[in-house]
JSON list of C-alpha atoms in Angstrom, two decimals:
[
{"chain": "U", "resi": 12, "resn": "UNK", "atom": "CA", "xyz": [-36.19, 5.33, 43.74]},
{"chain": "U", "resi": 13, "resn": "UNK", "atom": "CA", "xyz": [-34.64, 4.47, 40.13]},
{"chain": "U", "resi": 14, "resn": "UNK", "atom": "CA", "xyz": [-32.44, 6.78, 38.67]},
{"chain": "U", "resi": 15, "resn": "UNK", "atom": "CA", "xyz": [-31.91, 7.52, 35.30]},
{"chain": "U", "resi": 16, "resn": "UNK", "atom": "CA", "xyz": [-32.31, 4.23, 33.57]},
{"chain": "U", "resi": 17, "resn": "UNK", "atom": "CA", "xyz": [-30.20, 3.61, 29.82]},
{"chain": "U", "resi": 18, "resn": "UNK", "atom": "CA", "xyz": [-30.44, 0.71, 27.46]},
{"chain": "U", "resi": 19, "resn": "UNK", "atom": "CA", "xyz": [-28.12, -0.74, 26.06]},
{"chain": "U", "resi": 20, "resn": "UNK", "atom": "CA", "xyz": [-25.58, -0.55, 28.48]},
{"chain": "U", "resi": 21, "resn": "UNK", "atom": "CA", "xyz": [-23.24, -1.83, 25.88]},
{"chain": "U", "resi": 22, "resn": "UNK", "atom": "CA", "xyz": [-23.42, -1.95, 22.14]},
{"chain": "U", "resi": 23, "resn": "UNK", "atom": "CA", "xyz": [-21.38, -3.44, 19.46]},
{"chain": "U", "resi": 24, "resn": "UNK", "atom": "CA", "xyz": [-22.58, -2.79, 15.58]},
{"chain": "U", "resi": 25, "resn": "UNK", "atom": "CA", "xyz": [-20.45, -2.44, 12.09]},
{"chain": "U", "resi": 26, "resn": "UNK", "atom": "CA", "xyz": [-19.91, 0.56, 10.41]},
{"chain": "U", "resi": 27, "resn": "UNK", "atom": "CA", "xyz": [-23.36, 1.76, 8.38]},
{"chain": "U", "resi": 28, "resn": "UNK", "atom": "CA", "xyz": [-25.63, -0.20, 11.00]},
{"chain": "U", "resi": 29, "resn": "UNK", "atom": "CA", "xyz": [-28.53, 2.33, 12.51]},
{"chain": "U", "resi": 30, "resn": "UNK", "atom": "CA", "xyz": [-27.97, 2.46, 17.10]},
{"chain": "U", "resi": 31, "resn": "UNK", "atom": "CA", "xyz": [-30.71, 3.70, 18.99]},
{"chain": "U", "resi": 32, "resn": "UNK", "atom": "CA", "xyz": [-30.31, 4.16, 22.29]},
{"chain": "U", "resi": 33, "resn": "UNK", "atom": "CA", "xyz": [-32.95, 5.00, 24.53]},
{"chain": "U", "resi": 34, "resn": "UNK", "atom": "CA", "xyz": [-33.27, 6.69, 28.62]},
{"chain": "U", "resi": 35, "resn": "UNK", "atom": "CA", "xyz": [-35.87, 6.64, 30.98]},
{"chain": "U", "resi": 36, "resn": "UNK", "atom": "CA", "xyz": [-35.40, 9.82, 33.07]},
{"chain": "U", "resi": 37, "resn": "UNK", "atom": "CA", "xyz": [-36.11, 10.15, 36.81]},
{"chain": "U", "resi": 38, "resn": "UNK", "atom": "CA", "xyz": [-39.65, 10.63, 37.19]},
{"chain": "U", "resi": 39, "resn": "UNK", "atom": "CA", "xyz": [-40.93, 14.07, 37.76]},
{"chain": "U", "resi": 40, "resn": "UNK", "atom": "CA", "xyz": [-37.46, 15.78, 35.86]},
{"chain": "U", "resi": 41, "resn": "UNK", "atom": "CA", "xyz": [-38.55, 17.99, 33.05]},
{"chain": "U", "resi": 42, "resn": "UNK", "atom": "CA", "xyz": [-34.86, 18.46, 31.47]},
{"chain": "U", "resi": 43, "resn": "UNK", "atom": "CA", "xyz": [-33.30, 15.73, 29.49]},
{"chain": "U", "resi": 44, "resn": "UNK", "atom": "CA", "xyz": [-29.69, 15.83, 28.18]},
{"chain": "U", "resi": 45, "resn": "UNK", "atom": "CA", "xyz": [-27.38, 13.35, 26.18]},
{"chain": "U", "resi": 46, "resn": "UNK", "atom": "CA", "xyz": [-23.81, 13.51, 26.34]},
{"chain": "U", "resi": 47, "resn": "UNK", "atom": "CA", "xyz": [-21.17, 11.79, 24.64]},
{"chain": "U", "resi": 48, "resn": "UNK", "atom": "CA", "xyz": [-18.19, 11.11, 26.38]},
{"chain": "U", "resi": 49, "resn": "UNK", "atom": "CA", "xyz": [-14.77, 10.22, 24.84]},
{"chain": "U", "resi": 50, "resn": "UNK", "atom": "CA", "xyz": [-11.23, 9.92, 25.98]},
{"chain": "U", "resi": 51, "resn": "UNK", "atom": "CA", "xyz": [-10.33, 12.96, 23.87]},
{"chain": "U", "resi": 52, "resn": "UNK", "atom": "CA", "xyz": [-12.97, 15.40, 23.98]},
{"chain": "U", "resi": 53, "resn": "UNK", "atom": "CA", "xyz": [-14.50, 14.44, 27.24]},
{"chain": "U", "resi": 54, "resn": "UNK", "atom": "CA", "xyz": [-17.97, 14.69, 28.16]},
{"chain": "U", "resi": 55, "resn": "UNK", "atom": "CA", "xyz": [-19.82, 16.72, 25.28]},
{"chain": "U", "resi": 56, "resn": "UNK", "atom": "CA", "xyz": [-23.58, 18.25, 25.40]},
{"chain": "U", "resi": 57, "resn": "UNK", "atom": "CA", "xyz": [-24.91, 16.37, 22.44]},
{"chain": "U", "resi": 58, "resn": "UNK", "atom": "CA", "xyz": [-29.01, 18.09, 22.82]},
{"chain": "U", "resi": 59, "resn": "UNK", "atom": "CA", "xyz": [-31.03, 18.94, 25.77]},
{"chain": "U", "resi": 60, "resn": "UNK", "atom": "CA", "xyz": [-34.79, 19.01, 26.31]},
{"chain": "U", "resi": 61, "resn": "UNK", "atom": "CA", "xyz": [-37.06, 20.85, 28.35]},
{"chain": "U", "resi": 62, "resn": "UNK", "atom": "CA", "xyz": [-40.77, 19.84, 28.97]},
{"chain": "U", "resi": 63, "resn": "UNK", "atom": "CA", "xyz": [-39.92, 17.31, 25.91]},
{"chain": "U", "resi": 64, "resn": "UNK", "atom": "CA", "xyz": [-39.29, 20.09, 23.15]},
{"chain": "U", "resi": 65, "resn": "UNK", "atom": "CA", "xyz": [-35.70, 20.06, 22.11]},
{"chain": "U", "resi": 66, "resn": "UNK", "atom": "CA", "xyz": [-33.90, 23.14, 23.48]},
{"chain": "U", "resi": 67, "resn": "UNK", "atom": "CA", "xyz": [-30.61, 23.43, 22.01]},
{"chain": "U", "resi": 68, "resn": "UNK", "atom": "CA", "xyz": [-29.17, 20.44, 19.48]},
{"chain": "U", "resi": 69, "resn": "UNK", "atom": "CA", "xyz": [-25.97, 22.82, 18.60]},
{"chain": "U", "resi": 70, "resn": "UNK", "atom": "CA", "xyz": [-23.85, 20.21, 19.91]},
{"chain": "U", "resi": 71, "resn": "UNK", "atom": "CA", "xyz": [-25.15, 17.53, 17.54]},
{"chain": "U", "resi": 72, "resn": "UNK", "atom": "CA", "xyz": [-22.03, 16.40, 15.36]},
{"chain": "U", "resi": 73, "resn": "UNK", "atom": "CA", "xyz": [-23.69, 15.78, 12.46]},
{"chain": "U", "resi": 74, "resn": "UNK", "atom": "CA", "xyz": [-27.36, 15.06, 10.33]},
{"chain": "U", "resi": 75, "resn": "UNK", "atom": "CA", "xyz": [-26.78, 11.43, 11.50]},
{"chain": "U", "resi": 76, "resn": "UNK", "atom": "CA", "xyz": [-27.59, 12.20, 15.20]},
{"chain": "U", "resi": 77, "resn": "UNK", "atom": "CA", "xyz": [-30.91, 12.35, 16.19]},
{"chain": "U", "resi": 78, "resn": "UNK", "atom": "CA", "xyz": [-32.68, 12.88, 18.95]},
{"chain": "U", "resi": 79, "resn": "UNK", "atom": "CA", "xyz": [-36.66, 12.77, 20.13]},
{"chain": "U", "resi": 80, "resn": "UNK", "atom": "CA", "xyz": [-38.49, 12.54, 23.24]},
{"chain": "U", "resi": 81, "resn": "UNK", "atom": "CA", "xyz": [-41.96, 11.61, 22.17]},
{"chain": "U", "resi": 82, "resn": "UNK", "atom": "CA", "xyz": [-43.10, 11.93, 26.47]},
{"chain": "U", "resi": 83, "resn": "UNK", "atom": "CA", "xyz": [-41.87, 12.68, 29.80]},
{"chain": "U", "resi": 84, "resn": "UNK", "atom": "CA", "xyz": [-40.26, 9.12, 30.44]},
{"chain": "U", "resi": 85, "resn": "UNK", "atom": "CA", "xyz": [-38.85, 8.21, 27.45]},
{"chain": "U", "resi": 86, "resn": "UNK", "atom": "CA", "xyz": [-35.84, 9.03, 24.85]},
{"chain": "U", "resi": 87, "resn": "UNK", "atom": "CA", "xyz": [-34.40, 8.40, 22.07]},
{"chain": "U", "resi": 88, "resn": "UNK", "atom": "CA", "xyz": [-30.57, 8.99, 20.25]},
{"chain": "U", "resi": 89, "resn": "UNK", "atom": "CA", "xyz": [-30.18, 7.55, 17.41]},
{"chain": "U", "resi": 90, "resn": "UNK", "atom": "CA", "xyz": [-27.41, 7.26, 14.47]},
{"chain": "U", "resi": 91, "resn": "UNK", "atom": "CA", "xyz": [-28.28, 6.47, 11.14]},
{"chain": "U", "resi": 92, "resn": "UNK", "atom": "CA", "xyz": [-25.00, 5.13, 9.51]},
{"chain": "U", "resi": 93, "resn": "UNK", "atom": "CA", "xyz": [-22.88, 4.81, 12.59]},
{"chain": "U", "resi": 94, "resn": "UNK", "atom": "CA", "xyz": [-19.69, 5.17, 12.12]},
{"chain": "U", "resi": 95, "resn": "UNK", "atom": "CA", "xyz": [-16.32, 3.74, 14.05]},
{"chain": "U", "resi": 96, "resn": "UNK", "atom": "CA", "xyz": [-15.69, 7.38, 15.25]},
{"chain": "U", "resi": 97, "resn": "UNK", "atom": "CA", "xyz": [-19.02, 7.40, 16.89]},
{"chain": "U", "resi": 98, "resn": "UNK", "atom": "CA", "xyz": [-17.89, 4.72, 19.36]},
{"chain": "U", "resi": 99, "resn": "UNK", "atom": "CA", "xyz": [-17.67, 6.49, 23.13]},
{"chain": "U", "resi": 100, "resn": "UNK", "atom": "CA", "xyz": [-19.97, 6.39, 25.85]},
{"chain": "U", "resi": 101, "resn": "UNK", "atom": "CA", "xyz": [-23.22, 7.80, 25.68]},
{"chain": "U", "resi": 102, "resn": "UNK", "atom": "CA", "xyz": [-24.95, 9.49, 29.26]},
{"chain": "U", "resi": 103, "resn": "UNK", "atom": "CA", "xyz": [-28.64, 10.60, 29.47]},
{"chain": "U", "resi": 104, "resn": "UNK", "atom": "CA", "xyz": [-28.62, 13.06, 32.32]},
{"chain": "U", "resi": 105, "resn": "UNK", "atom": "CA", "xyz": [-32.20, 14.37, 34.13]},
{"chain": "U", "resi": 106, "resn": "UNK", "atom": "CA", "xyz": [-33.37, 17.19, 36.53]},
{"chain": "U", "resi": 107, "resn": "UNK", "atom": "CA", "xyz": [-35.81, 19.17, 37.97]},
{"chain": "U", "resi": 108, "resn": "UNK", "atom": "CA", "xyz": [-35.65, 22.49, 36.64]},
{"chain": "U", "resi": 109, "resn": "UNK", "atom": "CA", "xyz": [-37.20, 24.80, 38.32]},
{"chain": "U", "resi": 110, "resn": "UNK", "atom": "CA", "xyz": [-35.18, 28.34, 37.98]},
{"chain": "U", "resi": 111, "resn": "UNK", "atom": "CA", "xyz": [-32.29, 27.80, 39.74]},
{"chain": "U", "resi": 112, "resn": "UNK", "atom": "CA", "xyz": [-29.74, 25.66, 38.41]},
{"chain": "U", "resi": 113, "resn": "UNK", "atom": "CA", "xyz": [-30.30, 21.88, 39.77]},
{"chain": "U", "resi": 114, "resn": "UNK", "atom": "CA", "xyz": [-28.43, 18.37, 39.91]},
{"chain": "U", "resi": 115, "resn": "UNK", "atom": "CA", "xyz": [-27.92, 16.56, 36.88]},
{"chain": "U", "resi": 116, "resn": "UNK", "atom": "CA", "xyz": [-28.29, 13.29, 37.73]},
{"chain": "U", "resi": 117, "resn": "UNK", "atom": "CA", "xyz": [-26.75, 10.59, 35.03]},
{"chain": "U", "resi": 118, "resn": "UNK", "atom": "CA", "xyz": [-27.42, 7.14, 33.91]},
{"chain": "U", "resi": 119, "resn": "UNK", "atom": "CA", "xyz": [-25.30, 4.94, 33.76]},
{"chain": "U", "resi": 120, "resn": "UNK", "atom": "CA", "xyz": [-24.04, 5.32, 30.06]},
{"chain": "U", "resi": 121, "resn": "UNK", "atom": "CA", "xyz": [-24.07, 2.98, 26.84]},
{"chain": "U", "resi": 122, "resn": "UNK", "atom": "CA", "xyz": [-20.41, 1.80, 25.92]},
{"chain": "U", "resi": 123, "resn": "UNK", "atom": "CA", "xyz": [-21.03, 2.10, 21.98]},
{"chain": "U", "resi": 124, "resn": "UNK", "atom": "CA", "xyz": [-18.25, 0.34, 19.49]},
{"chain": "U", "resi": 125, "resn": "UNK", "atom": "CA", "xyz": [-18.81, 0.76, 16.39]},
{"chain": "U", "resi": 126, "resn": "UNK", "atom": "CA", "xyz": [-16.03, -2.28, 14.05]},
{"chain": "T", "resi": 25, "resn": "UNK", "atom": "CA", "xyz": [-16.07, 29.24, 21.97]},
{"chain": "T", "resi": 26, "resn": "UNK", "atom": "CA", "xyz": [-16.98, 27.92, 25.57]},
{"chain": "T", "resi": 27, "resn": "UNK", "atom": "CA", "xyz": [-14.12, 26.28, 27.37]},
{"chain": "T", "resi": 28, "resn": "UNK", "atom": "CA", "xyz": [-12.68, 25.12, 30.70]},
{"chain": "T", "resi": 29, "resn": "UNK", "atom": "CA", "xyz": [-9.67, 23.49, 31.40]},
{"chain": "T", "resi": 30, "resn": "UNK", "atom": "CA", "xyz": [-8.08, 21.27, 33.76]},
{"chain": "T", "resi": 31, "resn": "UNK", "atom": "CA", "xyz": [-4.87, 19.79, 34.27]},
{"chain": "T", "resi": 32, "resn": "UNK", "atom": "CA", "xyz": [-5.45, 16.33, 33.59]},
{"chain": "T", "resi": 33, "resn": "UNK", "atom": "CA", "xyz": [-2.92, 14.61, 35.50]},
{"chain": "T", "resi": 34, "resn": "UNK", "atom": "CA", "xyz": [-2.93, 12.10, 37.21]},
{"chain": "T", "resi": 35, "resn": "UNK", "atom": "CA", "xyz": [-2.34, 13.38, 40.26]},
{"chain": "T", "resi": 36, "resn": "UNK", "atom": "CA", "xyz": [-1.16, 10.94, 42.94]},
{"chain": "T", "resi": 37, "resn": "UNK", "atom": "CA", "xyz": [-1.08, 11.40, 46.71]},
{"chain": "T", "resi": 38, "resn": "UNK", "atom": "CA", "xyz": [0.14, 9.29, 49.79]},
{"chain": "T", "resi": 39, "resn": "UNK", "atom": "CA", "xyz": [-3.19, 8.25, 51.80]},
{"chain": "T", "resi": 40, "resn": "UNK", "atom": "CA", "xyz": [-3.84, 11.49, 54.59]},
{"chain": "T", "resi": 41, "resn": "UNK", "atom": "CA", "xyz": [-1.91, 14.28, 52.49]},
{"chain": "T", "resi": 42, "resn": "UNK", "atom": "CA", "xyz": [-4.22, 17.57, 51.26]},
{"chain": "T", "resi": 43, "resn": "UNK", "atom": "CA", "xyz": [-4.27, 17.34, 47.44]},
{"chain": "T", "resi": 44, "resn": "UNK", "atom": "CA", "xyz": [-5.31, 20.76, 45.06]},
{"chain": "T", "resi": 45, "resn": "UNK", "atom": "CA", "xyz": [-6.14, 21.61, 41.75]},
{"chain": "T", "resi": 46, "resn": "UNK", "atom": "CA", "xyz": [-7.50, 24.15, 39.67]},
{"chain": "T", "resi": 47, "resn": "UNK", "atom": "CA", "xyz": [-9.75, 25.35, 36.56]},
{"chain": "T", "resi": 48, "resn": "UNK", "atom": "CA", "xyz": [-9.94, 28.03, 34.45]},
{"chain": "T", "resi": 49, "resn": "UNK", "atom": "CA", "xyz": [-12.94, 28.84, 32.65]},
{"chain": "T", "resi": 50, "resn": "UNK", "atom": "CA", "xyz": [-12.87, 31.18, 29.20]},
{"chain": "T", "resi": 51, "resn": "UNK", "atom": "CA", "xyz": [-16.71, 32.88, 29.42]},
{"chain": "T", "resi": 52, "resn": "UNK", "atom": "CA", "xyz": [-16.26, 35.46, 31.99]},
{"chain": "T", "resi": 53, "resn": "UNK", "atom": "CA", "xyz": [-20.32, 35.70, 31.52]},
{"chain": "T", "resi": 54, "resn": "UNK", "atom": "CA", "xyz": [-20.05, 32.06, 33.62]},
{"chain": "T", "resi": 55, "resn": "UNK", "atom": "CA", "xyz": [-22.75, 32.10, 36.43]},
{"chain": "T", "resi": 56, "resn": "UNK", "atom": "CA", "xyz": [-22.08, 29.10, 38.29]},
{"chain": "T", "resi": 57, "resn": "UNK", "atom": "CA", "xyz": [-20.10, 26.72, 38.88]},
{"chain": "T", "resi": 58, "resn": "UNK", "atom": "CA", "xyz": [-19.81, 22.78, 40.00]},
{"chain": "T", "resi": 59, "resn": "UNK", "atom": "CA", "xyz": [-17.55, 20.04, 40.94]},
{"chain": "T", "resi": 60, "resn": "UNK", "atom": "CA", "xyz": [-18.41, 16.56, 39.91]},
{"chain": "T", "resi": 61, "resn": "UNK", "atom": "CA", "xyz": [-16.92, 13.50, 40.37]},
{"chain": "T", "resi": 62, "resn": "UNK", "atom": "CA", "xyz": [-16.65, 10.24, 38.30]},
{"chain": "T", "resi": 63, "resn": "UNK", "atom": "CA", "xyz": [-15.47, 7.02, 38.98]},
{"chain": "T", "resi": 64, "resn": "UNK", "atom": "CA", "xyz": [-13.67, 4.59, 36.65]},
{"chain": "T", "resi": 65, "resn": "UNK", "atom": "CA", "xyz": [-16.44, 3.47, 33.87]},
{"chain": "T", "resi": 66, "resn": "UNK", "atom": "CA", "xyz": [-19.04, 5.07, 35.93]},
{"chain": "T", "resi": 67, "resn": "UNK", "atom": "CA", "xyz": [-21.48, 8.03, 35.47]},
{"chain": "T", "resi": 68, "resn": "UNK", "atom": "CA", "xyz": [-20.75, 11.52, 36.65]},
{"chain": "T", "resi": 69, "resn": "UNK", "atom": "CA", "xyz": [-21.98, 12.37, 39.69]},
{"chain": "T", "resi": 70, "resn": "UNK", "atom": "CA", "xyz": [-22.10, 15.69, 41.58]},
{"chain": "T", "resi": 71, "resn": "UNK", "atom": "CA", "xyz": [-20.00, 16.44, 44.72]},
{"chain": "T", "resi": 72, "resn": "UNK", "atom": "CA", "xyz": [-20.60, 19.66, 45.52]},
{"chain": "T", "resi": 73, "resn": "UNK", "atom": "CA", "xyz": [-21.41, 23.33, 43.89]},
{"chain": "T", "resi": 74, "resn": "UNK", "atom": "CA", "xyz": [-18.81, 26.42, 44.25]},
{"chain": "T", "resi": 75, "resn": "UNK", "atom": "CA", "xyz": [-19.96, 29.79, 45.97]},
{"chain": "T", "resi": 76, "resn": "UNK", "atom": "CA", "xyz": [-18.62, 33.10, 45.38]},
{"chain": "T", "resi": 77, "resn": "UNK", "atom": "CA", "xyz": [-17.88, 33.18, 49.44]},
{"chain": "T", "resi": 78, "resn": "UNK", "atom": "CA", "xyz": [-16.44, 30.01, 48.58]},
{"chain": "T", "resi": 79, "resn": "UNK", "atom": "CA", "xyz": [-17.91, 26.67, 50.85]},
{"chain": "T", "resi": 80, "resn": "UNK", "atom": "CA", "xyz": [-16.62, 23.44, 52.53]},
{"chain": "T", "resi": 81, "resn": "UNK", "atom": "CA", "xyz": [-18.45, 20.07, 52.50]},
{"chain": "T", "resi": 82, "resn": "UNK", "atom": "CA", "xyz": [-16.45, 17.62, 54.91]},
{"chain": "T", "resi": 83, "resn": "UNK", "atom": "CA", "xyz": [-12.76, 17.08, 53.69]},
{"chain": "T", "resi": 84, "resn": "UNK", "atom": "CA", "xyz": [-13.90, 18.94, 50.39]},
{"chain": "T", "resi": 85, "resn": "UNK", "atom": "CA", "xyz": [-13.47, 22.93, 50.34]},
{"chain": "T", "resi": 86, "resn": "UNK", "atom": "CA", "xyz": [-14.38, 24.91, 46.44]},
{"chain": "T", "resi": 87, "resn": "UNK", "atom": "CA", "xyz": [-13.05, 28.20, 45.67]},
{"chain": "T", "resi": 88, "resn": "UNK", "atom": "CA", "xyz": [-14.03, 30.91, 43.19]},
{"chain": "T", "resi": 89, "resn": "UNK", "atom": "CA", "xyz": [-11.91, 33.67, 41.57]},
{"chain": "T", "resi": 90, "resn": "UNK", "atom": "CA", "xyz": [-13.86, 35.28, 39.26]},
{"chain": "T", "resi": 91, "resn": "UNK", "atom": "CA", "xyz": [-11.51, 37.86, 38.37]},
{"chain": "T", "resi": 92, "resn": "UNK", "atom": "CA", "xyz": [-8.90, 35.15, 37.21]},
{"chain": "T", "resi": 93, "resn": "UNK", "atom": "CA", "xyz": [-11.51, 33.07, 36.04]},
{"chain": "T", "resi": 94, "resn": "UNK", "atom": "CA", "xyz": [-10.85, 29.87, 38.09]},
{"chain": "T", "resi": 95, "resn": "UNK", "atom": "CA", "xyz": [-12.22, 27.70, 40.43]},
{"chain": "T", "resi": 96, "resn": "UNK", "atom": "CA", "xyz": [-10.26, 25.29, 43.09]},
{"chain": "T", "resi": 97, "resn": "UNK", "atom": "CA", "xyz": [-11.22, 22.11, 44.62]},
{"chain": "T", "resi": 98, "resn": "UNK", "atom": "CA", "xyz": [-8.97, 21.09, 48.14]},
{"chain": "T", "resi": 99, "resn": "UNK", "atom": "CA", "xyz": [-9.59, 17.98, 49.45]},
{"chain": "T", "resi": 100, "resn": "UNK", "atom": "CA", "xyz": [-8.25, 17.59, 53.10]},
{"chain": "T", "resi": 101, "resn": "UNK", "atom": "CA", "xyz": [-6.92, 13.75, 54.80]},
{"chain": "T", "resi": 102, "resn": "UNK", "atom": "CA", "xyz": [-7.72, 12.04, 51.52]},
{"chain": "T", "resi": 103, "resn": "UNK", "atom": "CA", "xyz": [-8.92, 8.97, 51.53]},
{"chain": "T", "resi": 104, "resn": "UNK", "atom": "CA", "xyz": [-8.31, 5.78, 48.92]},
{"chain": "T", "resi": 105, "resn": "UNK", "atom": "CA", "xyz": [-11.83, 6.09, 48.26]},
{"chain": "T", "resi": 106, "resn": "UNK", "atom": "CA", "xyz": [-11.02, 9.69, 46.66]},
{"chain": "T", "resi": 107, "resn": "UNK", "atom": "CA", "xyz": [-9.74, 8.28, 43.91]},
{"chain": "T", "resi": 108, "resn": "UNK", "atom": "CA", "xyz": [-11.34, 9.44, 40.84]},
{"chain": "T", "resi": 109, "resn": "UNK", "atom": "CA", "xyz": [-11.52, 11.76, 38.04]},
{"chain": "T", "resi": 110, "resn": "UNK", "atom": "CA", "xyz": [-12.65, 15.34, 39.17]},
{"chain": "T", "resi": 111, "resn": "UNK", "atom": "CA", "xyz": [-14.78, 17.31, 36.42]},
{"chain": "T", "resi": 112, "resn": "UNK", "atom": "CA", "xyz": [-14.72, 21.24, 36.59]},
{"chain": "T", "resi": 113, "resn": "UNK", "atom": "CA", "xyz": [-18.49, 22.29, 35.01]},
{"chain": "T", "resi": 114, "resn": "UNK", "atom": "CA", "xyz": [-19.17, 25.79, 34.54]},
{"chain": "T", "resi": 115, "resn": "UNK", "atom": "CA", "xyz": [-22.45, 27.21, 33.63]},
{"chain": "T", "resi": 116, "resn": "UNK", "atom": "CA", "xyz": [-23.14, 30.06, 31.58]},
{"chain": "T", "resi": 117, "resn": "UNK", "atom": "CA", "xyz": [-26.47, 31.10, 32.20]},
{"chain": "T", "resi": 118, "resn": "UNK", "atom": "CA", "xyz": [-28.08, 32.50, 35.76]},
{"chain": "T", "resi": 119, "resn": "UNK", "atom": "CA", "xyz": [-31.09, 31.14, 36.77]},
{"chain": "T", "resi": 120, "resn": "UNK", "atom": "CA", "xyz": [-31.47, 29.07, 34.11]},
{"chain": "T", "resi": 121, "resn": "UNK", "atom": "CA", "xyz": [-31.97, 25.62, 34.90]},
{"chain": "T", "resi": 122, "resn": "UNK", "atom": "CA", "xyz": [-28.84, 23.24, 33.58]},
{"chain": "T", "resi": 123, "resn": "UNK", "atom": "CA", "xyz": [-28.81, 24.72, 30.61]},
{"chain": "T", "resi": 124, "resn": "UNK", "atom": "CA", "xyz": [-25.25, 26.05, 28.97]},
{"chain": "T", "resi": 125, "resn": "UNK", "atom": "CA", "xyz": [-23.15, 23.71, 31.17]},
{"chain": "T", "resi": 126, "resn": "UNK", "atom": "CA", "xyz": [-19.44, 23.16, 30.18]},
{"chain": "T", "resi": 127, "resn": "UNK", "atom": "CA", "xyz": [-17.38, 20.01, 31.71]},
{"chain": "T", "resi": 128, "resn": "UNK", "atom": "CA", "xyz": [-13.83, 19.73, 31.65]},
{"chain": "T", "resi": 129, "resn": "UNK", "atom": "CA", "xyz": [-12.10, 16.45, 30.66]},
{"chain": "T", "resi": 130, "resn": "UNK", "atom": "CA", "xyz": [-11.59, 15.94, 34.38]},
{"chain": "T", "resi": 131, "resn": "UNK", "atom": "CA", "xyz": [-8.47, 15.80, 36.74]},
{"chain": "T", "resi": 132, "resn": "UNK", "atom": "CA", "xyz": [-7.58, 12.21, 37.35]},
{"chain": "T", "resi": 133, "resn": "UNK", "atom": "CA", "xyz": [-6.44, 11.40, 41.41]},
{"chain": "T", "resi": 134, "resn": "UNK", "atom": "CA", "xyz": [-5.14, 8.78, 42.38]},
{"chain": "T", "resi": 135, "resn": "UNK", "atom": "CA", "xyz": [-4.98, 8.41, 46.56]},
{"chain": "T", "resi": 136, "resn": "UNK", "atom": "CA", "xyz": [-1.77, 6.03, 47.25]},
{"chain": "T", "resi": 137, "resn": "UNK", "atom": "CA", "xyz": [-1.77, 3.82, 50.39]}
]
């Protein structure tokens, strides 16, 4: 079976530039999450999803992050300008909630620079 | 504010030797609680969840205090394959799915041959 699937797995764009990144989550999960994962914060909840509607976005740094999952298999984070203290690694995470808490499994990340 | 914390390390260990560490955890509301493991420029992955009674998994044994508000992670005849960064994840809510979960920036081991 796939796992979580994440394009691209590496990005390079200038300062200003608009990133989407995008995840394909296990099929059947109904939770989504994206994380952001740096050397000095560590991994971060950016937003999570549940059934597609956005649960919590609290850890969203800024108006610049956004987030949508327009079905079941597909989302999208995107930053509109980027900016060079965006770069980290991005993970979308999936699972099956059904009550009790379950395994988050993660993709494999995008490695975003931003110059 | 929501916050657990590990010693980051790295810890290195001879190849066979039992290797230790810890995490504290600020929201004594936390429900449950996780150990996850990540490899070098890899995703997290889990390894194994912590019980109140405490549980083993192989070489791998997770403890709870919740009155000091830690958790422990032993690992027993490590292996070089052990190596990796170890990330403490607490969650808040009961029940709730994954919601509310915390990581900690990870304890980095290193298994020596």
């Amino acid at each position: 079976d796939a796992g979580v699937i994440q394009s691209p797995r590496h990005e390079v764009t200038e300062m200003g530039q608009e990133v989407t990144l995008r995840c394909k989550p296990i099929s059947g999960h109904n939770s989504l999450f994206w994380y952001r994962q740096t050397m000095m914060r560590g991994l971060e909840l950016l937003i999570y999803f549940n059934n597609n509607v956005p649960i919590d976005d609290s850890g969203m740094p800024e108006d610049r992050f956004s987030a949508k999952m327009p079905n079941a298999s597909f989302s999208t984070l995107k930053i509109q300008p980027s900016e060079p203290r965006d770069s980290a690694v991005y993970f979308c995470a999936s699972s099956l909630r059904t009550g009790a808490y379950n395994e988050q499994f993660f993709g494999p990340g995008t490695r975003l620079t931003v110059l | 504010r929501k916050e657990v914390e590990q010693d980051p390390g790295p810890f290195n260990v001879p190849e066979g030797a039992t290797v230790a560490f810890n995490c504290t955890y600020s929201n004594s509301a936390s429900q449950s609680f996780f150990w996850y493991r990540q490899d070098c420029r890899k995703e997290p992955k889990l390894l194994m969840s912590v019980y109140s009674s405490g549980n083993e998994d192989g070489r791998f044994t997770a403890q709870l205090n919740r009155a000091s508000q830690y958790i422990s992670l032993l690992i027993r005849d490590s292996k070089l394959s052990d190596s990796a960064t170890y990330l403490c994840v607490v969650n808040e809510y009961s029940g709730g799915g994954a919601d509310g979960l915390t990581f900690g920036k990870g304890t980095h081991l290193i298994i020596q041959p």
